[in-house]
Amino acid sequence: MNGPRPAEDGPTLSARLRAWVPELHRFRPRLLDDLRGYDRQRFAADCGAGITVGIVALPLAMAFAIASGVKPEQGIFTAIIAGFLISALGGSSVQIGGPAGAFIVIVYGIVQRYGVANLLIATVLAGILLLALGWFKLGALVRYIPVSIVVGFTNGIAVLIALSQIKDLLGLKVGKVSADFFAQAQAIRVHIDDLNPYALGLGLLCFFGLMFWARMAAFPGRVLHDAMPWHERAVLSSAPTRRALRIATRVPGPIVALVTLSALAVLAKLPVETIGDRFGGIPQTLPAFVWPDFDWDSVQRLFVPTVTIALLGAVESLLCARVADGMSTRRRHDPNQELMAQGIANIVCPFFGGIPATGTIARTVTNLRAGATSPIAGIVHAAALLAIVLVAAPLAASVPLAVLAGVLLFVAWNMADWREFTRLAVFSLEQRAKVLAAFLLTVLVDLTVAMEVGLAAACVVFVYRMSTLFRVEREPPSAHALADVAVVRLYGPLFFAAVAKVETLVDELPPGTTALVIDAHQLVSIDASGLDALESMHRTLERNNVRLVVAGLNEQPLEALRRWGLDSVIGAANLVPDRAAAFAALSSGPK
């Protein structure tokens, strides 16, 4: 027959499949929205902010790369490429992306254990995972990681960053050392006799100078005023002096430290190791495209490092975006779009020798304070970095490694939230255990282990707490008219961790019971394990000639019963809207 096909009853197979497949995130960078109504004034503000952040990013990118066990230019190229992609494609108006201090420990460990080539592979795979997380709208799940665990491993990372810089701060001639805490401490102890006082002096000058500069930036003139003798304080009261201090403190502290202390080392001819001595300087060229050598054996071995990079990058970037939301008047970030941009950046960067990248709090805050209004500032920051590399790369060879160690010690100091440890006494025992366990595992064992154990512990605690929310109450026979009918009330979610509470109901029924009424109007949800327990209970009751009546099911449990097919097993006459209907059904006779 060539006539039209008759309409099919019910939804088609494709419609059913679409109903089960989750809706994917629509790729739309925040840049497209922020460019609406964009004017010259905002462009000028974004350019100024971008140039400022680009200057700040230069020493941090080099320091993070060196501390991670790779060449300084790899950190700079990551800041340029990832900084551009994250700003252009991300879901935040002001977030700045690039290499981050949080990655130092994990990247250094991967480089020492698997090599740089495998680091690039792990970074690409982590980028694919981040892209998938955003595409499937899983960005909001990252927010559910307990703050206590984040505090624990963030402080642990800060301690490990500081420890990794001690050898350069002291000017020790130490070769490659494992990322293990005890191995690094042992290497420092063995080589402590080689201490270089000039390197130590430069590093400490850098660290304390950055702390002083940060206070100056927060309270221009106040710090100097309090430090000066009383008879000289009038100098700071003049308007030109206050204006000069405000202008001076706008210059980023790391740049001031890098320029002044590098100049001091060169002019005084101090015997300290520099970037040029260890790495031969920084190439004054654009990064070349390189195809990493992929093979299935490498992918299998890098599964855990890949997940660690992806999870740490997601947590760091979304925490950074949330901090930026609190400081900015712009629209809140889109976590799924942000993860997709992070994923694309981490997929692209390794093909140009880059390392893992994420959102960075220090540069994002600098961007906001410098007056950024849109992702254009992040794009300008990447362009400014590129211009600096093409023009001034040879100057970086003179930067002492002790100065970069001072910069990273300052980063570690700011990263650590030591106040949380002083507040442990007011935390619950569970929170104290999670904070200390995450901290100690990060420092003494491994960051990957700390994240795995911390998340597993959080899941176990969450499941336990949820199971305590479910309870079963047995109603005394005097509460209803039918003496041979047992009534129980269910409260909360019935899921796999709580099914034991209903599995014993049949064994506890009084002798002579002919019917069991389950009052389920406060049963909020049920999963497959709960449905299986109900089905098993119904079979046992049926063998014992006891009728099961379920009253007052809410929408989710009722729909779950229908999907499971349990409604037809129990019978429509035994699924009633309330208790009154249940007793009426029992009074009318057996079903």
Coordinates of C-alpha atoms in Angstrom, one line a residue:
M1 CA 0.0 0.0 0.0
N2 CA 1.2 3.4 -1.0
G3 CA -1.2 5.4 1.1
P4 CA -0.2 7.4 4.2
R5 CA 0.9 5.4 7.2
P6 CA -1.5 5.5 10.1
A7 CA -0.4 7.6 13.1
E8 CA 1.4 5.6 15.8
D9 CA 0.0 5.3 19.2
G10 CA 2.2 6.9 21.9
P11 CA 5.7 8.5 21.5
T12 CA 8.1 7.2 18.9
L13 CA 11.4 5.5 19.8
S14 CA 13.4 8.7 18.9
A15 CA 11.1 10.8 21.2
R16 CA 11.6 8.3 24.0
L17 CA 15.4 8.5 23.6
R18 CA 15.3 12.3 23.5
A19 CA 13.4 12.2 26.8
W20 CA 16.2 10.2 28.5
V21 CA 19.2 12.0 27.0
P22 CA 20.1 15.1 29.1
E23 CA 19.9 18.5 27.5
L24 CA 23.3 19.7 26.5
H25 CA 24.7 23.1 27.3
R26 CA 24.4 25.7 24.5
F27 CA 27.9 27.1 23.7
R28 CA 27.7 30.8 24.1
P29 CA 30.7 32.8 25.3
R30 CA 30.0 35.7 27.7
L31 CA 32.0 37.9 25.4
L32 CA 29.0 38.0 22.9
D33 CA 26.7 39.4 25.6
D34 CA 29.3 41.9 27.0
L35 CA 29.9 43.4 23.6
R36 CA 26.3 44.7 23.5
G37 CA 26.5 48.4 24.1
Y38 CA 30.3 48.3 24.3
D39 CA 31.8 51.8 24.0
R40 CA 35.1 53.6 23.8
Q41 CA 35.2 54.3 27.6
R42 CA 34.8 50.6 28.5
F43 CA 37.4 49.7 25.9
A44 CA 39.9 52.1 27.4
A45 CA 39.2 50.7 30.9
D46 CA 39.7 47.1 29.6
C47 CA 42.9 48.0 27.9
G48 CA 44.4 49.5 31.0
A49 CA 43.3 46.5 33.1
G50 CA 44.6 44.0 30.5
I51 CA 48.0 45.7 30.3
T52 CA 48.3 45.7 34.1
V53 CA 47.3 42.1 34.4
G54 CA 49.7 41.1 31.6
I55 CA 52.6 42.7 33.6
V56 CA 51.6 40.9 36.7
A57 CA 51.2 37.6 34.9
L58 CA 54.7 37.6 33.4
P59 CA 56.7 36.8 36.6
L60 CA 54.0 34.5 37.9
A61 CA 53.9 32.5 34.7
M62 CA 57.7 32.0 34.7
A63 CA 57.7 31.1 38.4
F64 CA 54.9 28.6 38.2
A65 CA 56.5 26.9 35.2
I66 CA 59.9 26.6 36.9
A67 CA 58.4 25.4 40.1
S68 CA 56.4 22.8 38.1
G69 CA 59.6 21.3 36.6
V70 CA 59.3 22.7 33.1
K71 CA 60.9 25.6 31.2
P72 CA 59.8 29.2 32.0
E73 CA 58.6 29.9 28.4
Q74 CA 56.1 27.0 28.8
G75 CA 54.4 29.0 31.6
I76 CA 54.4 32.2 29.5
F77 CA 53.0 30.5 26.4
T78 CA 50.3 28.9 28.6
A79 CA 49.4 32.3 30.0
I80 CA 49.2 33.8 26.5
I81 CA 47.2 31.0 24.8
A82 CA 45.0 29.9 27.7
G83 CA 44.5 33.5 28.8
F84 CA 43.2 34.4 25.4
L85 CA 40.9 31.3 25.0
I86 CA 39.5 31.4 28.5
S87 CA 38.6 35.1 28.2
A88 CA 37.3 34.8 24.6
L89 CA 35.2 31.7 25.1
G90 CA 34.5 31.6 28.9
G91 CA 31.4 32.2 30.9
S92 CA 32.8 35.0 33.1
S93 CA 33.2 38.7 32.3
V94 CA 36.4 39.3 34.3
Q95 CA 38.1 36.0 35.0
I96 CA 41.8 35.6 33.9
G97 CA 43.1 32.2 33.0
G98 CA 46.6 30.8 32.9
P99 CA 49.0 28.6 34.9
A100 CA 48.1 28.5 38.5
G101 CA 49.9 27.9 41.8
A102 CA 47.5 25.1 42.7
F103 CA 48.8 23.0 39.7
I104 CA 52.5 23.2 40.8
V105 CA 52.4 20.2 43.0
I106 CA 50.5 17.9 40.7
V107 CA 52.4 19.0 37.5
Y108 CA 55.8 18.6 39.2
G109 CA 54.8 15.1 40.3
I110 CA 53.6 14.1 36.8
V111 CA 56.8 15.5 35.2
Q112 CA 59.0 13.6 37.7
R113 CA 57.0 10.3 37.4
Y114 CA 55.9 10.3 33.7
G115 CA 57.9 13.0 31.9
V116 CA 56.9 16.2 30.1
A117 CA 55.5 14.4 27.1
N118 CA 53.1 12.5 29.2
L119 CA 52.2 15.7 31.0
L120 CA 51.1 17.2 27.7
I121 CA 48.9 14.1 27.0
A122 CA 47.3 14.2 30.5
T123 CA 46.6 17.9 30.0
V124 CA 44.8 17.3 26.6
L125 CA 42.8 14.4 28.2
A126 CA 41.9 16.6 31.1
G127 CA 40.8 19.3 28.7
I128 CA 38.5 16.9 27.0
L129 CA 37.0 15.8 30.4
L130 CA 36.4 19.5 31.3
L131 CA 34.8 20.2 28.0
A132 CA 32.5 17.2 28.6
L133 CA 31.6 18.3 32.1
G134 CA 30.5 21.7 30.8
W135 CA 28.7 20.3 27.8
F136 CA 26.6 18.0 30.0
K137 CA 25.8 20.8 32.4
L138 CA 27.8 19.4 35.3
G139 CA 29.4 22.6 36.3
A140 CA 27.1 23.2 39.2
L141 CA 28.2 19.8 40.8
V142 CA 31.7 21.2 41.5
R143 CA 30.1 23.6 44.0
Y144 CA 29.0 20.6 46.1
I145 CA 32.6 19.7 47.1
P146 CA 32.8 20.4 50.8
V147 CA 34.6 23.6 51.8
S148 CA 36.4 21.8 54.5
I149 CA 38.1 19.6 52.0
V150 CA 39.0 22.5 49.7
V151 CA 40.5 24.4 52.7
G152 CA 42.5 21.3 53.6
F153 CA 44.2 20.6 50.3
T154 CA 44.5 24.3 49.5
N155 CA 46.6 24.8 52.6
G156 CA 48.5 21.6 51.9
I157 CA 49.4 22.9 48.4
A158 CA 50.6 26.2 49.9
V159 CA 53.0 24.3 52.2
L160 CA 54.3 22.1 49.3
I161 CA 54.8 25.2 47.1
A162 CA 56.8 26.9 49.9
L163 CA 58.9 23.7 50.5
S164 CA 59.6 23.4 46.8
Q165 CA 61.1 26.9 46.7
I166 CA 63.4 26.5 49.7
K167 CA 66.3 25.1 47.6
D168 CA 66.2 28.1 45.2
L169 CA 65.7 30.5 48.1
L170 CA 68.8 29.2 49.8
G171 CA 70.7 28.9 46.5
L172 CA 71.3 25.1 46.9
K173 CA 72.7 23.1 44.0
V174 CA 70.1 20.4 44.1
G175 CA 69.3 18.2 41.1
K176 CA 65.9 16.6 40.3
V177 CA 64.0 15.7 43.5
S178 CA 60.8 13.7 43.9
A179 CA 57.7 15.6 44.6
D180 CA 57.5 13.7 47.9
F181 CA 57.5 15.9 51.0
F182 CA 60.2 13.8 52.8
A183 CA 62.4 13.5 49.7
Q184 CA 62.4 17.3 49.3
A185 CA 63.1 17.9 53.0
Q186 CA 65.9 15.3 52.9
A187 CA 67.5 16.9 49.8
I188 CA 67.5 20.3 51.6
R189 CA 69.0 18.8 54.7
V190 CA 71.8 17.1 52.8
H191 CA 72.7 20.2 50.8
I192 CA 72.2 22.9 53.5
D193 CA 76.0 23.4 53.8
D194 CA 76.0 24.8 50.2
L195 CA 73.7 27.7 51.3
N196 CA 74.3 30.9 49.2
P197 CA 73.8 34.0 51.5
Y198 CA 73.3 36.3 48.5
A199 CA 70.5 34.2 47.1
L200 CA 68.9 34.0 50.6
G201 CA 69.2 37.8 50.9
L202 CA 67.5 38.4 47.5
G203 CA 64.8 35.9 48.2
L204 CA 63.9 37.4 51.6
L205 CA 64.1 40.9 50.3
C206 CA 61.6 39.9 47.6
F207 CA 59.2 38.2 50.0
F208 CA 59.1 40.9 52.6
G209 CA 59.2 43.6 50.0
L210 CA 56.0 42.1 48.4
M211 CA 54.3 42.0 51.7
F212 CA 55.2 45.6 52.3
W213 CA 54.1 46.6 48.8
A214 CA 50.8 44.9 49.3
R215 CA 50.1 46.8 52.5
M216 CA 51.2 50.0 50.7
A217 CA 48.7 49.3 48.0
A218 CA 45.9 48.7 50.5
F219 CA 46.8 51.8 52.6
P220 CA 48.9 54.2 50.5
G221 CA 51.0 56.4 52.8
R222 CA 49.7 54.9 56.0
V223 CA 52.5 52.2 56.2
L224 CA 55.3 54.7 55.7
H225 CA 53.6 57.2 58.0
D226 CA 53.6 54.8 60.9
A227 CA 57.2 53.7 60.2
M228 CA 58.7 57.2 60.1
P229 CA 59.8 59.3 63.1
W230 CA 57.1 61.8 64.2
H231 CA 59.0 64.8 63.2
E232 CA 59.3 63.6 59.6
R233 CA 55.7 62.5 59.1
A234 CA 54.7 65.9 57.8
V235 CA 56.4 65.1 54.5
L236 CA 53.6 62.5 53.8
S237 CA 50.9 65.0 54.5
S238 CA 51.4 67.0 51.3
A239 CA 49.0 66.3 48.4
P240 CA 51.9 65.7 45.8
T241 CA 53.4 63.1 48.1
R242 CA 50.1 61.3 48.6
R243 CA 49.4 61.4 44.9
A244 CA 52.9 60.0 44.1
L245 CA 52.4 57.2 46.5
R246 CA 49.0 56.3 45.0
I247 CA 50.5 56.2 41.5
A248 CA 53.6 54.2 42.7
T249 CA 51.5 51.5 44.4
R250 CA 49.5 50.9 41.3
V251 CA 52.6 49.2 39.8
P252 CA 52.4 45.5 40.5
G253 CA 54.6 44.3 43.3
P254 CA 56.1 41.3 41.5
I255 CA 57.3 43.6 38.7
V256 CA 58.8 46.0 41.1
A257 CA 60.6 43.1 42.8
L258 CA 61.8 41.5 39.6
V259 CA 63.2 44.8 38.1
T260 CA 64.8 46.2 41.2
L261 CA 66.3 42.9 42.6
S262 CA 67.5 41.7 39.1
A263 CA 69.2 45.1 38.6
L264 CA 70.8 44.8 42.0
A265 CA 72.1 41.3 41.3
V266 CA 73.5 42.5 37.9
L267 CA 75.1 45.7 39.1
A268 CA 76.5 44.2 42.3
K269 CA 77.6 41.1 40.3
L270 CA 76.1 38.8 42.9
P271 CA 77.0 35.1 42.5
V272 CA 73.4 33.8 42.2
E273 CA 71.8 31.4 39.7
T274 CA 69.6 33.1 37.1
I275 CA 67.0 31.9 34.5
G276 CA 69.7 32.2 31.9
D277 CA 72.1 30.0 33.9
R278 CA 69.6 27.2 34.3
F279 CA 67.5 27.4 31.1
G280 CA 69.5 29.5 28.7
G281 CA 67.0 32.4 28.7
I282 CA 63.6 32.6 27.0
P283 CA 63.2 32.4 23.2
Q284 CA 62.1 35.6 21.6
T285 CA 59.8 33.7 19.2
L286 CA 56.2 32.5 19.0
P287 CA 55.6 28.9 20.3
A288 CA 55.8 26.2 17.6
F289 CA 53.0 23.6 17.0
V290 CA 54.0 20.1 18.3
W291 CA 52.0 17.0 18.0
P292 CA 52.2 15.0 21.3
D293 CA 53.1 11.3 20.9
F294 CA 49.8 9.6 21.8
D295 CA 49.5 5.9 22.6
W296 CA 46.9 3.8 24.4
D297 CA 49.4 2.6 27.1
S298 CA 50.1 6.2 28.0
V299 CA 46.4 7.1 28.2
Q300 CA 45.8 4.1 30.6
R301 CA 48.7 5.0 32.8
L302 CA 47.6 8.7 33.0
F303 CA 44.0 8.1 34.0
V304 CA 44.5 9.2 37.6
P305 CA 46.6 12.3 36.7
T306 CA 44.1 13.3 34.1
V307 CA 41.2 13.2 36.5
T308 CA 43.2 15.1 39.1
I309 CA 44.1 17.9 36.7
A310 CA 40.5 18.1 35.4
L311 CA 39.0 18.1 38.9
L312 CA 41.5 20.5 40.4
G313 CA 41.1 22.8 37.4
A314 CA 37.3 22.8 37.6
V315 CA 37.4 23.5 41.4
E316 CA 40.0 26.3 41.1
S317 CA 38.3 28.0 38.1
L318 CA 34.8 28.0 39.5
L319 CA 35.9 29.1 43.0
C320 CA 37.8 31.9 41.3
A321 CA 34.7 32.8 39.3
R322 CA 32.6 32.9 42.4
V323 CA 35.1 35.2 44.1
A324 CA 35.0 37.5 41.1
D325 CA 31.1 37.5 41.2
G326 CA 31.3 38.8 44.7
M327 CA 33.6 41.6 43.8
S328 CA 32.0 42.6 40.5
T329 CA 28.8 44.3 39.4
R330 CA 28.7 42.3 36.2
R331 CA 26.3 39.4 35.6
R332 CA 27.2 36.1 37.5
H333 CA 29.3 33.6 35.6
D334 CA 28.0 30.6 33.7
P335 CA 29.8 27.6 35.2
N336 CA 29.1 25.3 32.3
Q337 CA 30.4 27.7 29.7
E338 CA 33.4 28.4 31.9
L339 CA 34.3 24.7 32.1
M340 CA 33.9 24.4 28.3
A341 CA 36.4 27.3 27.8
Q342 CA 38.8 25.8 30.4
G343 CA 38.5 22.5 28.5
I344 CA 39.3 24.0 25.1
A345 CA 42.2 26.0 26.5
N346 CA 43.7 22.8 28.0
I347 CA 43.2 20.9 24.8
V348 CA 45.0 23.6 22.7
C349 CA 47.8 24.6 25.0
P350 CA 49.8 21.3 25.0
F351 CA 50.1 21.4 21.2
F352 CA 52.3 24.5 21.8
G353 CA 54.2 23.2 24.8
G354 CA 51.8 24.6 27.3
I355 CA 51.0 23.2 30.8
P356 CA 47.6 22.9 32.6
A357 CA 45.7 26.2 32.9
T358 CA 42.7 27.3 35.0
G359 CA 41.2 30.5 36.4
T360 CA 43.6 32.4 38.7
I361 CA 42.4 34.3 41.7
A362 CA 45.3 36.7 42.0
R363 CA 45.2 37.9 38.4
T364 CA 41.4 38.0 38.3
V365 CA 41.3 40.2 41.4
T366 CA 44.0 42.4 39.9
N367 CA 41.9 42.6 36.7
L368 CA 38.9 43.7 38.7
R369 CA 40.7 46.3 40.8
A370 CA 42.3 47.7 37.6
G371 CA 38.8 48.5 36.3
A372 CA 38.0 45.6 33.8
T373 CA 34.5 45.5 32.5
S374 CA 34.5 42.6 30.0
P375 CA 36.5 39.7 28.6
I376 CA 38.3 42.2 26.4
A377 CA 40.6 42.9 29.3
G378 CA 41.7 39.2 29.4
I379 CA 42.3 39.2 25.7
V380 CA 44.4 42.4 26.0
H381 CA 46.3 40.7 28.9
A382 CA 47.3 37.9 26.5
A383 CA 48.3 40.3 23.8
A384 CA 50.4 42.3 26.3
L385 CA 52.2 39.2 27.4
L386 CA 52.9 38.3 23.8
A387 CA 54.3 41.7 23.1
I388 CA 56.6 41.5 26.2
V389 CA 57.9 38.2 25.0
L390 CA 58.6 39.4 21.5
V391 CA 60.3 42.6 22.7
A392 CA 61.9 42.0 26.1
A393 CA 62.5 38.2 26.4
P394 CA 66.3 38.5 26.6
L395 CA 66.0 40.6 29.8
A396 CA 64.4 37.6 31.6
A397 CA 67.7 35.7 31.5
S398 CA 69.1 38.0 34.2
V399 CA 66.3 37.3 36.7
P400 CA 67.7 35.4 39.8
L401 CA 65.9 32.2 40.7
A402 CA 65.9 33.3 44.3
V403 CA 63.8 36.3 43.4
L404 CA 61.2 34.0 41.7
A405 CA 61.3 31.8 44.8
G406 CA 60.5 34.9 46.9
V407 CA 57.5 35.6 44.5
L408 CA 56.2 32.0 44.9
L409 CA 56.7 32.1 48.7
F410 CA 54.5 35.2 48.7
V411 CA 51.9 33.4 46.5
A412 CA 51.9 30.4 48.9
W413 CA 51.5 32.7 51.9
N414 CA 48.4 34.3 50.3
M415 CA 47.1 31.0 49.1
A416 CA 47.0 29.5 52.6
D417 CA 44.1 30.3 54.8
W418 CA 45.7 29.8 58.2
R419 CA 42.7 31.4 60.0
E420 CA 40.8 28.2 59.2
F421 CA 43.2 26.2 61.4
T422 CA 42.8 28.6 64.3
R423 CA 39.0 28.2 64.0
L424 CA 39.1 24.4 64.1
A425 CA 38.0 24.4 67.7
V426 CA 34.6 25.8 66.7
F427 CA 34.1 23.2 63.9
S428 CA 32.4 19.9 64.4
L429 CA 34.5 16.8 64.9
E430 CA 33.6 15.7 61.4
Q431 CA 34.7 19.0 59.8
R432 CA 38.0 19.0 61.8
A433 CA 38.7 15.5 60.6
K434 CA 38.1 16.4 57.0
V435 CA 40.2 19.5 57.1
L436 CA 43.2 17.9 58.8
A437 CA 43.0 14.7 56.8
A438 CA 42.9 16.6 53.5
F439 CA 45.8 18.8 54.7
L440 CA 48.0 16.0 56.0
L441 CA 47.4 13.7 53.0
T442 CA 48.2 16.5 50.6
V443 CA 51.5 17.4 52.4
L444 CA 52.7 13.9 53.4
V445 CA 51.3 11.6 50.8
D446 CA 50.0 13.0 47.5
L447 CA 47.5 15.6 46.3
T448 CA 45.8 13.0 44.2
V449 CA 45.3 10.7 47.2
A450 CA 44.1 13.7 49.3
M451 CA 41.4 14.5 46.7
E452 CA 40.3 10.9 46.3
V453 CA 40.1 10.2 50.0
G454 CA 38.5 13.6 50.7
L455 CA 35.8 13.2 48.1
A456 CA 35.2 9.5 49.1
A457 CA 34.9 10.5 52.8
A458 CA 32.5 13.4 51.9
C459 CA 30.4 11.0 49.9
V460 CA 30.3 8.4 52.7
V461 CA 29.3 11.1 55.3
F462 CA 26.7 12.5 52.9
V463 CA 25.1 9.1 52.4
Y464 CA 25.1 8.4 56.1
R465 CA 23.5 11.7 56.8
M466 CA 20.8 11.2 54.2
S467 CA 20.1 7.7 55.6
T468 CA 19.4 9.2 59.0
L469 CA 16.8 11.5 57.4
F470 CA 14.7 8.4 56.5
R471 CA 12.7 6.8 59.3
V472 CA 9.9 4.3 59.8
E473 CA 7.2 4.8 62.4
R474 CA 5.0 2.0 63.5
E475 CA 1.5 3.1 64.4
P476 CA -0.1 1.4 67.5
P477 CA -3.2 -0.7 66.8
S478 CA -5.3 1.6 69.0
A479 CA -4.7 4.5 66.5
H480 CA -7.2 2.9 64.0
A481 CA -10.3 0.8 64.0
L482 CA -9.1 -2.3 62.3
A483 CA -7.3 -4.6 64.8
D484 CA -5.8 -7.0 62.2
V485 CA -4.3 -4.1 60.1
A486 CA -0.7 -2.8 60.7
V487 CA 0.1 0.8 59.8
V488 CA 3.5 2.3 59.2
R489 CA 4.5 5.8 58.2
L490 CA 7.6 6.5 56.0
Y491 CA 9.5 9.8 56.2
G492 CA 12.2 11.2 54.0
P493 CA 14.1 9.6 51.0
L494 CA 14.1 5.8 50.7
F495 CA 17.3 5.0 48.9
F496 CA 20.0 2.3 49.0
A497 CA 21.5 3.3 52.3
A498 CA 18.1 3.3 54.1
V499 CA 16.5 0.1 52.7
A500 CA 17.5 -1.9 55.8
K501 CA 14.9 0.0 57.8
V502 CA 12.0 -1.4 55.7
E503 CA 13.4 -4.9 55.1
T504 CA 12.6 -5.9 58.7
L505 CA 9.0 -4.7 58.6
V506 CA 7.5 -8.0 57.6
D507 CA 9.3 -9.9 60.3
E508 CA 8.0 -7.5 62.9
L509 CA 4.3 -7.7 62.0
P510 CA 2.1 -8.9 64.9
P511 CA 0.6 -12.4 64.6
G512 CA -2.8 -12.4 62.8
T513 CA -2.1 -9.4 60.7
T514 CA -4.1 -9.5 57.4
A515 CA -3.0 -6.2 55.9
L516 CA -0.2 -3.7 56.0
V517 CA -0.9 -0.1 55.2
I518 CA 2.1 2.1 54.3
D519 CA 1.4 5.8 54.8
A520 CA 3.8 7.3 52.3
H521 CA 2.6 10.9 52.1
Q522 CA 5.9 12.1 53.6
L523 CA 8.1 9.8 51.5
V524 CA 9.9 12.4 49.4
S525 CA 11.8 10.2 47.0
I526 CA 12.7 6.6 46.2
D527 CA 15.5 5.0 44.2
A528 CA 15.9 1.5 42.5
S529 CA 17.1 -0.1 45.8
G530 CA 14.0 1.2 47.5
L531 CA 11.7 -0.1 44.8
D532 CA 13.4 -3.5 44.9
A533 CA 12.9 -3.5 48.7
L534 CA 9.1 -2.7 48.3
E535 CA 8.8 -5.4 45.6
S536 CA 10.5 -8.0 47.8
M537 CA 8.3 -7.0 50.8
H538 CA 5.1 -7.4 48.6
R539 CA 6.2 -10.9 47.5
T540 CA 6.8 -11.9 51.1
L541 CA 3.5 -10.5 52.3
E542 CA 1.7 -12.2 49.4
R543 CA 3.1 -15.6 50.5
N544 CA 1.9 -14.9 54.0
N545 CA -1.6 -13.9 52.7
V546 CA -1.1 -10.3 54.0
R547 CA -2.4 -7.5 51.8
L548 CA -0.2 -4.5 51.0
V549 CA -1.8 -1.0 50.6
V550 CA 0.2 2.1 49.8
A551 CA -1.4 5.4 50.6
G552 CA -0.5 9.0 49.7
L553 CA 2.4 8.5 47.3
N554 CA 4.0 11.8 46.1
E555 CA 4.8 12.5 42.5
Q556 CA 8.4 11.2 42.3
P557 CA 7.7 7.9 44.2
L558 CA 4.5 7.2 42.2
E559 CA 6.2 7.9 38.9
A560 CA 9.1 5.6 40.0
L561 CA 6.7 2.8 40.8
R562 CA 5.1 3.1 37.4
R563 CA 8.5 3.1 35.6
W564 CA 9.5 0.0 37.6
G565 CA 6.2 -1.7 36.8
L566 CA 5.5 -2.1 40.5
D567 CA 2.1 -0.4 40.3
S568 CA 0.7 -3.3 38.3
V569 CA 2.3 -5.8 40.7
I570 CA 0.8 -4.2 43.8
G571 CA -2.4 -3.5 41.9
A572 CA -4.2 -0.2 41.3
A573 CA -6.8 -0.9 44.0
N574 CA -3.9 -1.0 46.5
L575 CA -2.4 2.4 45.5
V576 CA -4.7 4.9 47.1
P577 CA -4.5 8.7 47.7
D578 CA -4.8 8.8 51.5
R579 CA -5.3 6.8 54.7
A580 CA -9.0 7.1 54.6
A581 CA -9.1 5.5 51.2
A582 CA -6.8 2.8 52.4
F583 CA -9.1 1.8 55.3
A584 CA -12.1 2.1 52.9
A585 CA -10.4 -0.3 50.5
L586 CA -9.7 -2.8 53.3
S587 CA -13.3 -2.6 54.6
S588 CA -14.6 -3.4 51.1
G589 CA -12.9 -6.8 51.1
P590 CA -9.7 -8.5 49.8
K591 CA -8.2 -7.5 46.4

